[in-house]
Amino acid sequence: MTTLVATSDLLVQATAEAVENWVFLEAQALHSPEAPESVFPITAGIEMGKAGHLRLAVEEPFLRRLAGILYRLESKDVKNEMEMDLLLELLNMIAGRYLSLLAEGGEAVTLGLPVKENLHATSEVLARGVHIHVEEAGRMILYLEERK
Amino acid sequence: MKTALIADDSATSRLVIKSCVEMALPGTFRFIEAANGLEAFDKLGNETVSLVLTDLRMPIMDGEALLAKIKASEHFQDVPVVIITSALHGDLARRLQLAGAAACLAKPVSPMKIRETLQAGVFA
């Protein structure tokens, strides 16, 4: 049985730290955001045991820009598989940082492998997630479904 | 030039780790890559590898199993293994170091962290 919960400040902190340490870009939560104009067609999800299930969707140009920064390529040269790999690895690092912060508080943690999710997951993330803006890249949307 | 083996199921992560090592210790290593622990262990048999940098959670064979296999191997037990993982915490790091890991680093890694780890620890 799962229930919906608001994404915690800890998750926002974990996201900001993961992004800033990885690509040296500032990331911060957006308050009262409008819906993004277009989103990347695939949402990623990762199982975190008792901590719940974390999903990530991003604005359409987000991964292309991030890939450009990491691979030092023009956006037009970024391939679809690079974007997909980036999406999964980004979620992996955010989830890992989040669980590390939980572990500092004495929680036992487990982490699965990041996977592609279905269209329903994307709608859920967009409707309920927390929006985080990353400078030069755009917006990511994270939704934490806590497990009781 | 020494050879470093990078094991990670994410091509992005392998690229980032490789770039960090190159920035930290320019011209020290050439690189071979593997997408899981099994592939990494197979490649150890084909090359003289001086350093293994491995992710923890990978399909087919994870980094902890790879570490155990390397440390149990007569041929490869002296090869230093550095674990690089996204969810690193104290208990896990202690367990991995007891199992023979030379060092444990949290993702994302940086050239500075890699340099400190390799110069002060692994190759001191």
Tab-separated table of C-alpha atoms in Angstrom:
chain	number	residue	atom	x	y	z
A	1	MET	CA	0.000	0.000	0.000
A	2	THR	CA	1.452	3.369	-0.942
A	3	THR	CA	0.359	6.896	-0.156
A	4	LEU	CA	1.124	10.214	-1.754
A	5	VAL	CA	3.307	12.605	0.195
A	6	ALA	CA	4.725	16.042	-0.392
A	7	THR	CA	8.347	16.033	-1.459
A	8	SER	CA	10.450	16.941	1.521
A	9	ASP	CA	13.033	19.658	1.936
A	10	LEU	CA	15.553	16.836	2.211
A	11	LEU	CA	14.768	15.773	-1.345
A	12	VAL	CA	15.231	19.300	-2.642
A	13	GLN	CA	18.514	19.545	-0.739
A	14	ALA	CA	19.679	16.210	-2.161
A	15	THR	CA	18.789	17.298	-5.687
A	16	ALA	CA	20.565	20.631	-5.393
A	17	GLU	CA	23.689	18.973	-3.988
A	18	ALA	CA	23.749	16.215	-6.609
A	19	VAL	CA	23.329	18.625	-9.525
A	20	GLU	CA	25.727	21.227	-8.192
A	21	ASN	CA	28.441	18.671	-7.460
A	22	TRP	CA	27.963	16.851	-10.753
A	23	VAL	CA	27.693	19.611	-13.327
A	24	PHE	CA	28.538	22.670	-11.202
A	25	LEU	CA	25.157	24.264	-11.871
A	26	GLU	CA	22.881	25.915	-9.330
A	27	ALA	CA	19.558	24.220	-8.675
A	28	GLN	CA	16.642	25.528	-6.667
A	29	ALA	CA	13.002	24.704	-6.045
A	30	LEU	CA	10.350	26.664	-7.946
A	31	HIS	CA	7.333	27.766	-5.962
A	32	SER	CA	3.914	27.875	-7.658
A	33	PRO	CA	5.312	26.848	-11.064
A	34	GLU	CA	3.280	26.776	-14.264
A	35	ALA	CA	3.175	23.522	-16.203
A	36	PRO	CA	6.178	23.089	-18.501
A	37	GLU	CA	5.486	23.631	-22.226
A	38	SER	CA	6.864	20.240	-23.163
A	39	VAL	CA	8.446	17.359	-21.314
A	40	PHE	CA	10.862	14.595	-22.274
A	41	PRO	CA	8.645	11.651	-23.252
A	42	ILE	CA	10.115	9.233	-20.726
A	43	THR	CA	10.007	9.394	-16.949
A	44	ALA	CA	12.543	7.544	-14.810
A	45	GLY	CA	11.804	5.822	-11.524
A	46	ILE	CA	13.859	4.249	-8.776
A	47	GLU	CA	12.939	2.067	-5.831
A	48	MET	CA	14.261	3.192	-2.454
A	49	GLY	CA	12.822	0.530	-0.151
A	50	LYS	CA	11.114	1.988	2.905
A	51	ALA	CA	11.958	5.520	1.741
A	52	GLY	CA	9.553	5.055	-1.160
A	53	HIS	CA	9.627	5.335	-4.929
A	54	LEU	CA	11.166	8.363	-6.594
A	55	ARG	CA	10.283	9.512	-10.112
A	56	LEU	CA	11.907	12.116	-12.321
A	57	ALA	CA	10.572	13.949	-15.371
A	58	VAL	CA	12.338	16.796	-17.141
A	59	GLU	CA	11.501	19.589	-19.538
A	60	GLU	CA	12.187	18.672	-23.166
A	61	PRO	CA	15.429	20.642	-23.676
A	62	PHE	CA	16.805	19.780	-20.226
A	63	LEU	CA	18.690	16.584	-21.064
A	64	ARG	CA	19.977	17.905	-24.380
A	65	ARG	CA	21.454	20.926	-22.608
A	66	LEU	CA	22.853	18.825	-19.771
A	67	ALA	CA	24.347	16.367	-22.253
A	68	GLY	CA	25.883	19.293	-24.105
A	69	ILE	CA	27.559	20.421	-20.898
A	70	LEU	CA	28.776	16.948	-19.912
A	71	TYR	CA	29.782	15.656	-23.335
A	72	ARG	CA	30.852	19.078	-24.649
A	73	LEU	CA	28.676	18.580	-27.727
A	74	GLU	CA	26.366	20.881	-29.631
A	75	SER	CA	22.738	20.145	-28.722
A	76	LYS	CA	22.075	18.879	-32.265
A	77	ASP	CA	24.800	16.240	-31.847
A	78	VAL	CA	23.384	14.796	-28.637
A	79	LYS	CA	21.953	11.346	-29.318
A	80	ASN	CA	18.756	9.931	-27.834
A	81	GLU	CA	20.609	7.189	-25.948
A	82	MET	CA	22.807	9.812	-24.285
A	83	GLU	CA	19.698	11.637	-23.062
A	84	MET	CA	18.173	8.439	-21.725
A	85	ASP	CA	21.364	7.412	-19.961
A	86	LEU	CA	21.659	10.887	-18.449
A	87	LEU	CA	18.086	10.806	-17.173
A	88	LEU	CA	18.653	7.483	-15.402
A	89	GLU	CA	22.018	8.505	-13.978
A	90	LEU	CA	20.672	11.848	-12.799
A	91	LEU	CA	17.881	10.116	-10.901
A	92	ASN	CA	20.356	7.578	-9.537
A	93	MET	CA	22.542	10.335	-8.104
A	94	ILE	CA	19.643	12.292	-6.649
A	95	ALA	CA	18.221	9.173	-5.004
A	96	GLY	CA	21.656	8.202	-3.732
A	97	ARG	CA	22.251	11.604	-2.202
A	98	TYR	CA	18.768	11.598	-0.675
A	99	LEU	CA	19.355	8.198	0.922
A	100	SER	CA	22.789	9.247	2.152
A	101	LEU	CA	21.142	12.179	3.931
A	102	LEU	CA	18.564	9.798	5.425
A	103	ALA	CA	21.329	7.418	6.502
A	104	GLU	CA	23.073	10.262	8.333
A	105	GLY	CA	19.921	10.410	10.451
A	106	GLY	CA	20.214	6.716	11.255
A	107	GLU	CA	17.726	5.327	8.713
A	108	ALA	CA	18.526	1.991	7.054
A	109	VAL	CA	18.524	2.525	3.293
A	110	THR	CA	18.255	0.448	0.138
A	111	LEU	CA	18.402	1.567	-3.466
A	112	GLY	CA	17.382	-0.187	-6.669
A	113	LEU	CA	18.413	0.465	-10.248
A	114	PRO	CA	16.826	3.373	-12.152
A	115	VAL	CA	14.295	2.301	-14.798
A	116	LYS	CA	12.079	3.829	-17.479
A	117	GLU	CA	8.461	4.224	-16.406
A	118	ASN	CA	5.177	4.458	-18.253
A	119	LEU	CA	3.130	7.451	-19.417
A	120	HIS	CA	0.887	7.328	-16.362
A	121	ALA	CA	3.966	7.922	-14.201
A	122	THR	CA	4.790	11.059	-16.202
A	123	SER	CA	1.288	12.480	-15.617
A	124	GLU	CA	1.573	11.748	-11.909
A	125	VAL	CA	4.953	13.436	-11.627
A	126	LEU	CA	3.746	16.520	-13.489
A	127	ALA	CA	0.614	16.757	-11.349
A	128	ARG	CA	2.182	16.183	-7.953
A	129	GLY	CA	5.936	16.695	-8.179
A	130	VAL	CA	8.212	19.421	-6.938
A	131	HIS	CA	9.687	21.580	-9.702
A	132	ILE	CA	13.374	22.393	-9.541
A	133	HIS	CA	15.102	24.827	-11.868
A	134	VAL	CA	18.686	24.127	-12.901
A	135	GLU	CA	20.512	27.077	-14.380
A	136	GLU	CA	21.415	26.723	-18.079
A	137	ALA	CA	19.515	23.427	-18.315
A	138	GLY	CA	15.886	24.078	-17.346
A	139	ARG	CA	13.414	22.324	-15.185
A	140	MET	CA	13.245	18.902	-13.592
A	141	ILE	CA	10.235	17.568	-11.729
A	142	LEU	CA	10.593	15.043	-8.907
A	143	TYR	CA	7.866	13.121	-7.224
A	144	LEU	CA	8.424	11.019	-4.116
A	145	GLU	CA	5.836	8.387	-3.349
A	146	GLU	CA	6.435	7.371	0.239
A	147	ARG	CA	5.803	3.819	1.374
A	148	LYS	CA	4.141	3.235	4.722
B	1	MET	CA	51.136	4.167	-18.808
B	2	LYS	CA	48.984	2.263	-16.306
B	3	THR	CA	45.586	0.819	-17.140
B	4	ALA	CA	42.461	1.683	-15.169
B	5	LEU	CA	39.278	-0.336	-15.510
B	6	ILE	CA	36.026	1.587	-15.037
B	7	ALA	CA	32.925	-0.511	-14.338
B	8	ASP	CA	29.567	1.270	-14.399
B	9	ASP	CA	26.296	0.527	-16.163
B	10	SER	CA	25.912	4.196	-17.068
B	11	ALA	CA	27.959	5.373	-20.059
B	12	THR	CA	27.576	8.921	-18.757
B	13	SER	CA	29.016	7.953	-15.422
B	14	ARG	CA	31.953	6.137	-17.046
B	15	LEU	CA	32.680	9.242	-19.098
B	16	VAL	CA	32.549	11.511	-16.048
B	17	ILE	CA	34.819	9.227	-13.995
B	18	LYS	CA	37.279	8.944	-16.878
B	19	SER	CA	37.349	12.742	-17.305
B	20	CYS	CA	37.909	13.215	-13.574
B	21	VAL	CA	40.841	10.795	-13.515
B	22	GLU	CA	42.358	12.416	-16.601
B	23	MET	CA	42.032	15.859	-15.022
B	24	ALA	CA	43.343	14.646	-11.667
B	25	LEU	CA	46.344	12.720	-12.968
B	26	PRO	CA	46.939	13.669	-16.612
B	27	GLY	CA	48.638	11.043	-18.745
B	28	THR	CA	48.795	8.459	-15.963
B	29	PHE	CA	46.167	6.002	-17.156
B	30	ARG	CA	44.679	4.503	-20.242
B	31	PHE	CA	41.156	3.247	-19.730
B	32	ILE	CA	39.115	0.172	-20.387
B	33	GLU	CA	35.415	0.057	-19.576
B	34	ALA	CA	32.785	-2.448	-18.540
B	35	ALA	CA	29.023	-2.124	-18.038
B	36	ASN	CA	28.772	-4.620	-15.156
B	37	GLY	CA	30.884	-6.611	-12.730
B	38	LEU	CA	31.002	-9.766	-14.810
B	39	GLU	CA	32.243	-7.934	-17.880
B	40	ALA	CA	34.788	-6.120	-15.698
B	41	PHE	CA	36.120	-9.365	-14.227
B	42	ASP	CA	36.411	-10.875	-17.696
B	43	LYS	CA	38.410	-7.861	-18.874
B	44	LEU	CA	40.786	-8.164	-15.936
B	45	GLY	CA	41.941	-11.428	-17.426
B	46	ASN	CA	42.836	-9.802	-20.750
B	47	GLU	CA	44.821	-6.791	-19.542
B	48	THR	CA	47.319	-5.837	-16.849
B	49	VAL	CA	45.122	-3.554	-14.794
B	50	SER	CA	46.570	-1.275	-12.084
B	51	LEU	CA	43.320	0.149	-10.747
B	52	VAL	CA	39.622	-0.735	-10.743
B	53	LEU	CA	37.035	2.012	-10.288
B	54	THR	CA	33.618	0.450	-9.938
B	55	ASP	CA	30.040	1.457	-9.370
B	56	LEU	CA	28.187	-0.517	-6.720
B	57	ARG	CA	24.753	-1.170	-8.152
B	58	MET	CA	24.946	-2.693	-11.612
B	59	PRO	CA	22.910	-5.375	-13.363
B	60	ILE	CA	24.244	-8.950	-13.824
B	61	MET	CA	27.017	-8.555	-11.234
B	62	ASP	CA	27.189	-5.661	-8.795
B	63	GLY	CA	30.286	-3.889	-7.515
B	64	GLU	CA	30.316	-5.658	-4.168
B	65	ALA	CA	30.358	-9.065	-5.863
B	66	LEU	CA	33.080	-7.842	-8.227
B	67	LEU	CA	35.125	-6.681	-5.239
B	68	ALA	CA	34.710	-10.061	-3.542
B	69	LYS	CA	35.704	-11.889	-6.722
B	70	ILE	CA	38.816	-9.749	-7.208
B	71	LYS	CA	39.923	-10.098	-3.586
B	72	ALA	CA	39.388	-13.869	-3.711
B	73	SER	CA	41.422	-14.189	-6.893
B	74	GLU	CA	45.020	-15.275	-6.679
B	75	HIS	CA	45.885	-13.230	-9.783
B	76	PHE	CA	44.032	-9.984	-9.101
B	77	GLN	CA	43.798	-9.670	-5.310
B	78	ASP	CA	46.463	-6.943	-5.197
B	79	VAL	CA	44.683	-4.702	-7.694
B	80	PRO	CA	43.247	-1.740	-5.745
B	81	VAL	CA	39.488	-1.407	-6.070
B	82	VAL	CA	37.835	1.975	-5.561
B	83	ILE	CA	34.066	1.924	-5.135
B	84	ILE	CA	32.174	4.904	-6.544
B	85	THR	CA	28.507	4.906	-5.642
B	86	SER	CA	25.604	7.310	-5.402
B	87	ALA	CA	24.321	6.083	-2.023
B	88	LEU	CA	27.368	6.005	0.214
B	89	HIS	CA	27.020	6.042	3.977
B	90	GLY	CA	29.188	5.085	6.937
B	91	ASP	CA	28.052	1.486	7.448
B	92	LEU	CA	28.321	0.659	3.774
B	93	ALA	CA	31.776	2.228	3.467
B	94	ARG	CA	33.007	0.244	6.485
B	95	ARG	CA	31.593	-3.006	5.056
B	96	LEU	CA	33.244	-2.406	1.680
B	97	GLN	CA	36.577	-1.537	3.221
B	98	LEU	CA	36.440	-4.693	5.345
B	99	ALA	CA	35.819	-6.589	2.109
B	100	GLY	CA	39.002	-5.109	0.667
B	101	ALA	CA	37.995	-1.870	-1.066
B	102	ALA	CA	40.924	0.543	-1.223
B	103	ALA	CA	38.552	3.506	-0.954
B	104	CYS	CA	34.886	4.435	-1.298
B	105	LEU	CA	33.733	7.635	-2.981
B	106	ALA	CA	30.277	9.157	-3.302
B	107	LYS	CA	28.943	10.140	-6.716
B	108	PRO	CA	29.335	12.583	-8.219
B	109	VAL	CA	33.104	12.388	-8.037
B	110	SER	CA	35.393	15.328	-8.721
B	111	PRO	CA	38.985	15.465	-10.006
B	112	MET	CA	40.056	16.706	-6.570
B	113	LYS	CA	38.470	13.742	-4.753
B	114	ILE	CA	40.022	11.326	-7.243
B	115	ARG	CA	43.457	12.905	-6.894
B	116	GLU	CA	43.307	12.823	-3.095
B	117	THR	CA	42.150	9.216	-3.111
B	118	LEU	CA	44.703	7.932	-5.592
B	119	GLN	CA	47.711	9.913	-4.401
B	120	ALA	CA	47.158	9.826	-0.651
B	121	GLY	CA	45.546	6.424	-0.348
B	122	VAL	CA	45.495	3.925	-3.157
B	123	PHE	CA	48.940	4.607	-4.619
B	124	ALA	CA	50.640	6.123	-1.549
